[in-house]
GROMACS .gro file of C-alpha atoms in nm:
model
  268
    1THR     CA    1   4.022  -6.693  -2.825
    2ASN     CA    2   4.122  -6.344  -2.858
    3GLN     CA    3   3.825  -6.344  -2.991
    4GLN     CA    4   3.600  -6.494  -2.759
    5ARG     CA    5   3.695  -6.304  -2.488
    6SER     CA    6   3.642  -6.018  -2.602
    7MET     CA    7   3.271  -6.138  -2.705
    8SER     CA    8   3.245  -6.232  -2.336
    9THR     CA    9   3.409  -5.971  -2.218
   10THR     CA   10   3.157  -5.693  -2.376
   11LYS     CA   11   2.901  -5.914  -2.241
   12LYS     CA   12   2.962  -5.883  -1.865
   13ARG     CA   13   3.020  -5.483  -1.956
   14ALA     CA   14   2.679  -5.454  -2.058
   15LEU     CA   15   2.499  -5.663  -1.775
   16GLU     CA   16   2.723  -5.477  -1.538
   17GLY     CA   17   2.550  -5.193  -1.691
   18ASP     CA   18   2.234  -5.302  -1.719
   19ALA     CA   19   2.226  -5.369  -1.325
   20GLU     CA   20   2.295  -5.030  -1.243
   21SER     CA   21   2.022  -4.935  -1.436
   22GLN     CA   22   1.751  -5.184  -1.316
   23GLN     CA   23   1.910  -5.046  -0.909
   24ALA     CA   24   1.929  -4.631  -1.013
   25LYS     CA   25   1.490  -4.730  -1.083
   26ARG     CA   26   1.489  -4.916  -0.803
   27GLN     CA   27   1.660  -4.597  -0.574
   28ARG     CA   28   1.384  -4.366  -0.745
   29PRO     CA   29   0.968  -4.379  -0.669
   30ASN     CA   30   0.752  -4.637  -0.962
   31GLY     CA   31   1.075  -4.559  -1.181
   32SER     CA   32   1.044  -4.183  -1.282
   33SER     CA   33   1.341  -4.043  -1.438
   34SER     CA   34   1.556  -3.813  -1.342
   35SER     CA   35   1.401  -3.524  -1.444
   36GLU     CA   36   1.063  -3.638  -1.277
   37ALA     CA   37   1.246  -3.713  -0.991
   38ASP     CA   38   1.431  -3.350  -1.004
   39THR     CA   39   1.074  -3.182  -0.952
   40ASP     CA   40   0.987  -3.367  -0.655
   41GLY     CA   41   1.292  -3.242  -0.509
   42ASP     CA   42   1.152  -2.938  -0.623
   43ALA     CA   43   0.865  -2.996  -0.487
   44GLU     CA   44   0.924  -3.160  -0.129
   45ALA     CA   45   1.232  -2.832  -0.095
   46ALA     CA   46   0.936  -2.558  -0.156
   47GLU     CA   47   0.710  -2.739   0.102
   48GLU     CA   48   0.969  -2.793   0.350
   49SER     CA   49   0.984  -2.440   0.305
   50LYS     CA   50   0.651  -2.351   0.368
   51THR     CA   51   0.671  -2.575   0.713
   52GLU     CA   52   1.040  -2.446   0.816
   53GLU     CA   53   1.029  -2.247   1.170
   54LEU     CA   54   1.011  -1.941   1.210
   55PRO     CA   55   1.119  -1.745   1.420
   56GLU     CA   56   0.857  -1.572   1.705
   57GLY     CA   57   1.026  -1.242   1.819
   58HIS     CA   58   0.980  -1.384   2.201
   59ASP     CA   59   1.450  -1.337   2.228
   60PRO     CA   60   1.530  -0.967   2.190
   61ALA     CA   61   1.883  -1.071   2.072
   62LYS     CA   62   1.704  -1.222   1.832
   63PRO     CA   63   1.419  -1.006   1.620
   64VAL     CA   64   1.175  -1.096   1.336
   65ARG     CA   65   1.309  -0.943   1.044
   66VAL     CA   66   0.962  -0.834   0.869
   67TYR     CA   67   0.993  -0.635   0.547
   68ALA     CA   68   0.749  -0.392   0.400
   69ASP     CA   69   0.804  -0.283   0.102
   70GLY     CA   70   0.620   0.043  -0.048
   71VAL     CA   71   0.573   0.370  -0.338
   72PHE     CA   72   0.535   0.609  -0.006
   73ASP     CA   73   0.471   0.918  -0.253
   74MET     CA   74   0.401   1.233  -0.025
   75PHE     CA   75   0.494   0.980   0.295
   76HIS     CA   76   0.139   1.047   0.535
   77PHE     CA   77  -0.027   0.892   0.876
   78GLY     CA   78  -0.176   0.615   0.588
   79HIS     CA   79   0.192   0.485   0.528
   80SER     CA   80   0.324   0.492   0.877
   81ARG     CA   81   0.008   0.328   1.030
   82ALA     CA   82   0.069   0.028   0.798
   83LEU     CA   83   0.530   0.089   0.883
   84GLU     CA   84   0.362   0.068   1.245
   85GLN     CA   85   0.176  -0.241   1.217
   86ALA     CA   86   0.443  -0.483   1.042
   87LYS     CA   87   0.714  -0.317   1.335
   88LYS     CA   88   0.459  -0.466   1.581
   89LEU     CA   89   0.374  -0.788   1.414
   90PHE     CA   90   0.613  -1.042   1.676
   91PRO     CA   91   0.701  -0.875   2.010
   92HIS     CA   92   1.084  -0.772   1.915
   93VAL     CA   93   1.133  -0.730   1.517
   94HIS     CA   94   1.362  -0.556   1.284
   95LEU     CA   95   1.177  -0.388   0.996
   96ILE     CA   96   1.337  -0.374   0.696
   97VAL     CA   97   1.108  -0.105   0.433
   98GLY     CA   98   1.195  -0.129   0.081
   99VAL     CA   99   1.098   0.245  -0.127
  100THR     CA  100   1.094   0.140  -0.480
  101SER     CA  101   1.306   0.282  -0.759
  102ASP     CA  102   1.165   0.561  -0.965
  103ALA     CA  103   1.234   0.361  -1.308
  104ASP     CA  104   0.998   0.082  -1.204
  105THR     CA  105   0.724   0.349  -1.057
  106HIS     CA  106   0.695   0.524  -1.378
  107ARG     CA  107   0.600   0.269  -1.569
  108ILE     CA  108   0.434   0.054  -1.360
  109LYS     CA  109   0.218   0.246  -1.153
  110GLY     CA  110   0.282   0.588  -1.293
  111ARG     CA  111   0.441   0.995  -1.242
  112THR     CA  112   0.564   1.061  -0.806
  113VAL     CA  113   0.589   1.354  -0.643
  114MET     CA  114   0.848   1.292  -0.503
  115ASN     CA  115   1.155   1.155  -0.642
  116GLU     CA  116   1.294   0.793  -0.505
  117TRP     CA  117   1.602   0.955  -0.197
  118GLU     CA  118   1.269   1.208  -0.118
  119ARG     CA  119   1.054   0.911  -0.098
  120ALA     CA  120   1.345   0.701   0.104
  121GLU     CA  121   1.457   0.986   0.335
  122SER     CA  122   1.097   1.086   0.452
  123VAL     CA  123   1.062   0.649   0.565
  124ARG     CA  124   1.351   0.728   0.737
  125HIS     CA  125   1.267   0.933   0.910
  126CYS     CA  126   0.934   0.765   1.040
  127LYS     CA  127   0.999   0.558   1.423
  128TRP     CA  128   0.900   0.219   1.269
  129ALA     CA  129   1.146   0.155   1.020
  130ASP     CA  130   1.486   0.043   1.166
  131GLU     CA  131   1.620   0.003   0.808
  132VAL     CA  132   1.578   0.117   0.469
  133VAL     CA  133   1.593  -0.045   0.106
  134GLU     CA  134   1.667   0.207  -0.161
  135CYS     CA  135   1.591   0.116  -0.505
  136CYS     CA  136   1.457  -0.182  -0.410
  137PRO     CA  137   1.301  -0.518  -0.623
  138TRP     CA  138   0.935  -0.452  -0.750
  139VAL     CA  139   0.856  -0.764  -0.689
  140VAL     CA  140   1.044  -0.974  -0.367
  141THR     CA  141   1.220  -1.255  -0.484
  142GLN     CA  142   1.419  -1.588  -0.327
  143GLU     CA  143   1.731  -1.367  -0.362
  144PHE     CA  144   1.668  -1.033  -0.191
  145ILE     CA  145   1.478  -1.243   0.071
  146ASP     CA  146   1.846  -1.469   0.172
  147LYS     CA  147   2.061  -1.134   0.124
  148HIS     CA  148   1.823  -0.964   0.383
  149ARG     CA  149   1.770  -1.253   0.592
  150ILE     CA  150   1.376  -1.135   0.604
  151ASP     CA  151   1.136  -1.403   0.754
  152TYR     CA  152   0.819  -1.233   0.641
  153VAL     CA  153   0.724  -0.944   0.371
  154ALA     CA  154   0.457  -0.729   0.503
  155HIS     CA  155   0.188  -0.514   0.343
  156ASP     CA  156  -0.235  -0.541   0.284
  157ALA     CA  157  -0.383  -0.879   0.091
  158GLU     CA  158  -0.523  -0.741  -0.193
  159PRO     CA  159  -0.324  -0.859  -0.505
  160TYR     CA  160  -0.074  -0.612  -0.598
  161LYS     CA  161   0.033  -0.487  -1.001
  162ASP     CA  162   0.380  -0.767  -1.083
  163ASN     CA  163   0.612  -0.595  -1.369
  164SER     CA  164   0.335  -0.670  -1.633
  165GLY     CA  165   0.078  -0.434  -1.540
  166SER     CA  166  -0.205  -0.652  -1.397
  167ALA     CA  167  -0.325  -0.724  -1.024
  168ASP     CA  168  -0.487  -1.072  -1.105
  169ASP     CA  169  -0.375  -1.311  -0.801
  170SER     CA  170  -0.114  -1.489  -1.084
  171ASN     CA  171   0.058  -1.193  -1.125
  172ASP     CA  172   0.028  -1.081  -0.786
  173VAL     CA  173   0.403  -0.923  -0.627
  174TYR     CA  174   0.368  -1.140  -0.309
  175ALA     CA  175   0.203  -1.484  -0.452
  176PHE     CA  176   0.532  -1.631  -0.433
  177VAL     CA  177   0.585  -1.558  -0.048
  178LYS     CA  178   0.176  -1.604  -0.003
  179ARG     CA  179   0.267  -1.968  -0.127
  180ALA     CA  180   0.582  -2.037   0.132
  181GLY     CA  181   0.370  -1.875   0.405
  182LYS     CA  182   0.588  -1.584   0.488
  183PHE     CA  183   0.334  -1.296   0.439
  184LYS     CA  184   0.163  -1.098   0.714
  185ALA     CA  185  -0.127  -0.882   0.596
  186THR     CA  186  -0.163  -0.543   0.713
  187GLN     CA  187  -0.427  -0.272   0.693
  188ARG     CA  188  -0.552   0.003   0.547
  189THR     CA  189  -0.632   0.334   0.686
  190ASP     CA  190  -0.942   0.415   0.514
  191GLY     CA  191  -0.949   0.820   0.435
  192VAL     CA  192  -0.639   0.917   0.373
  193SER     CA  193  -0.432   0.778   0.105
  194THR     CA  194  -0.161   0.922  -0.241
  195SER     CA  195  -0.408   0.955  -0.433
  196GLN     CA  196  -0.673   1.083  -0.264
  197LEU     CA  197  -0.441   1.376  -0.141
  198LEU     CA  198  -0.360   1.448  -0.468
  199THR     CA  199  -0.773   1.450  -0.606
  200ARG     CA  200  -0.766   1.688  -0.273
  201ILE     CA  201  -0.508   1.937  -0.427
  202LEU     CA  202  -0.645   1.936  -0.795
  203ARG     CA  203  -0.989   1.970  -0.696
  204ASP     CA  204  -0.896   2.313  -0.523
  205TYR     CA  205  -0.645   2.332  -0.800
  206ASP     CA  206  -0.743   2.755  -0.891
  207GLU     CA  207  -0.674   2.821  -0.464
  208PHE     CA  208  -0.371   2.663  -0.432
  209VAL     CA  209  -0.206   2.844  -0.732
  210GLN     CA  210  -0.348   3.184  -0.603
  211ARG     CA  211  -0.182   3.126  -0.293
  212ASN     CA  212   0.139   3.040  -0.432
  213LEU     CA  213   0.129   3.301  -0.678
  214ASP     CA  214   0.047   3.532  -0.354
  215ARG     CA  215   0.397   3.404  -0.252
  216GLY     CA  216   0.589   3.535  -0.508
  217VAL     CA  217   0.650   3.249  -0.676
  218THR     CA  218   0.559   3.253  -1.100
  219ARG     CA  219   0.312   3.110  -1.318
  220GLN     CA  220   0.586   2.961  -1.562
  221LYS     CA  221   0.766   2.767  -1.215
  222LEU     CA  222   0.341   2.658  -1.188
  223ASN     CA  223   0.359   2.543  -1.520
  224VAL     CA  224   0.036   2.864  -1.576
  225SER     CA  225  -0.007   2.969  -1.862
  226TYR     CA  226  -0.063   3.387  -1.892
  227VAL     CA  227  -0.404   3.379  -1.947
  228LYS     CA  228  -0.481   3.122  -1.698
  229GLU     CA  229  -0.317   3.323  -1.506
  230LYS     CA  230  -0.553   3.674  -1.521
  231GLU     CA  231  -0.758   3.463  -1.515
  232ILE     CA  232  -0.745   3.229  -1.101
  233ARG     CA  233  -0.661   3.667  -1.079
  234PHE     CA  234  -0.979   3.777  -1.109
  235LYS     CA  235  -1.182   3.450  -0.985
  236HIS     CA  236  -0.937   3.539  -0.677
  237LYS     CA  237  -1.079   3.876  -0.646
  238LEU     CA  238  -1.414   3.833  -0.778
  239ASP     CA  239  -1.448   3.582  -0.433
  240GLU     CA  240  -1.370   3.885  -0.199
  241TRP     CA  241  -1.577   4.188  -0.315
  242ARG     CA  242  -1.769   3.898  -0.323
  243GLY     CA  243  -1.806   3.828   0.063
  244ASN     CA  244  -1.747   4.168   0.069
  245MET     CA  245  -2.034   4.264  -0.086
  246SER     CA  246  -2.175   3.962   0.193
  247LYS     CA  247  -2.022   4.117   0.530
  248TRP     CA  248  -2.157   4.481   0.438
  249SER     CA  249  -2.513   4.311   0.403
  250HIS     CA  250  -2.437   4.168   0.673
  251ASP     CA  251  -2.346   4.498   0.903
  252PHE     CA  252  -2.599   4.688   0.735
  253ILE     CA  253  -2.905   4.475   0.820
  254LYS     CA  254  -2.724   4.399   1.160
  255LEU     CA  255  -2.727   4.833   1.206
  256PHE     CA  256  -3.030   4.965   1.005
  257GLY     CA  257  -3.247   4.627   1.148
  258GLU     CA  258  -3.562   4.621   1.373
  259ASP     CA  259  -3.264   4.490   1.599
  260GLY     CA  260  -3.055   4.733   1.535
  261ALA     CA  261  -2.914   5.057   1.710
  262VAL     CA  262  -3.027   5.247   1.409
  263GLY     CA  263  -3.329   5.061   1.384
  264LYS     CA  264  -3.464   5.032   1.720
  265TYR     CA  265  -3.523   5.465   1.670
  266LEU     CA  266  -3.610   5.424   1.362
  267PHE     CA  267  -3.864   5.140   1.403
  268ASN     CA  268  -3.986   5.259   1.769
   0.00000   0.00000   0.00000
């Protein structure tokens, strides 16, 4: 009857559905679910990315594309040496240098002396830099790596703060490339850093203010009060007087001492 034929068709479709389901399970390892299979696939892709064959830079026509980023405030020879190390990682390197934006730097690290354009322009005049990326992202991402065809990222090995402001390993801006095996460590230059240069300036603050006042810079431009200006000028005059007194004393002893021109005449 029609009812029997309908029931037979329904039963047949159910059996076919069960067979397809069993076949799909057999195709997945250990009968895993679709989401588990996707996770396994992501892990395998990450492992393949880590072990993929990367260029060694022997062909000058195909240089290794190395990326190095930083704030580069008050660009100094420590910065230059870091970029030199990155440039010399392989026989032939195209060095891409990223310079962070004012917005990110001021929010995460603190105020800079130079603005983002000045910092980028300073890097452009470094002979090791082949390409400069202004306002680069604070955290290196796969999208950024793909866009600039980056093979390796170079920086010193210490964990560097991410957007959260933390500097432990879990928030290292270079954690991603380190896991992928695309990180190359450079060495810092001892004795020089932007922070150390600023410390020198602040240590001799009065002297630098006096120097600029002598050159005609107004106290308003130096953000110095009227009282502070007079204090610095008085201290400067006092230091000059002390210096002159020391010189006069030395000249007096030299002239009237036992070995002096007048002293020899008086004491002999």
